[in-house]
Amino acid sequence: MDEDVRTGSGSWVGSGTASGTGTEMGLPPGQRWVRRFIRYSALPPPEVDIERYRLRVADVELSYGELLGMIDFRGRMDFHCVTGWSVAGVEMEGITFRGLGRIAEPRGRYALFTSLEGYTSIVPIEDYLKGILLLRIDGRPLSYEEGFPARPFFEHLYAWKSAKWLRSIDFLNDYVDGYWEARGYHERGNVWLEERFKGSGGGRHLARSPMRPEVPGGGR
């Protein structure tokens, strides 16, 4: 997603809803606009076999083709990394989680995301319902480095919640830490409240290594 900064506002398809309308929201505290994405991967990137890929949402499994047929959101939203950089007005297409709830009802207080390589993140259900399952960027599928074939996205939460290479979504009544939450990052991660770290917020960022441009086992 190496893109120039752009501005614009969201537009929805059908009855889907998502939070925010791109750069109309402005810049959250502690962030700075940058022109290009920095891609990270906390764990070794996985192999992706799109023909066999299935996203499990609770007890429902969906193929990539089925997911594309369910798109109900197209618009521009801002992307915020917890380390302090933001990219404005990214053109996104996906499925609102409210829309996805028509076939996989979110029963629980939290949504837990698990990636193909084992990475996890967790969000409260009220935040889950404000997000989308991101499938396309700038009119094309996500690239492998961007998390192909699918990842959750929440404009109002820091991007570590947006688990790449998504494998499953489970709904829980009790909170559990995800990968970065277990390492001191905030349980929710609201960008407008600067919820970067747990407790008093006095933590510090752990080292992240940018992904290399060429990754084995490509995704498309």
C-alpha angles and dihedrals in degrees: 000000000000096000137153118248110275135180132214144108136267126265123192132212119217116336098327121129133192134173123266135010105242121261092356083085092064128212118320118231116279094019133112129200116247130184099226139038123247109214119215134183118191093195132029108288114256134234113258121207102185094189091060097033117123127174111215116209107185101306097340122095122202131188122224090254091052091051092052089052091057099056109138102160132070121164149101122279136170123250119217125192117203090230089070110268128111135189117209132225102359111184107236138178126190149111120295111233088230088058092046087053090072089074100023110032113210101237108179144045097267139036116219118200121202123190129212091255094048102263114144137194132176136206134181112260093246089059092043090059090056094056141075138227098243115220107153137036124195092351096308137087118274111273119241091257090050092057106271129220099025144337135173117251131196117181092200095051130068112264098248084082088062099086112203124223091022116210105170148000119210128183117223135186093206127055120247127179119254123211098286095030088061087055095056104277120135123279092232110016103207109184095209092054093042091236095174101136138025122258117005092356094247096130127115132227119268118228116276125193117213114236118254116246092243115057123178119242096033122212113232 
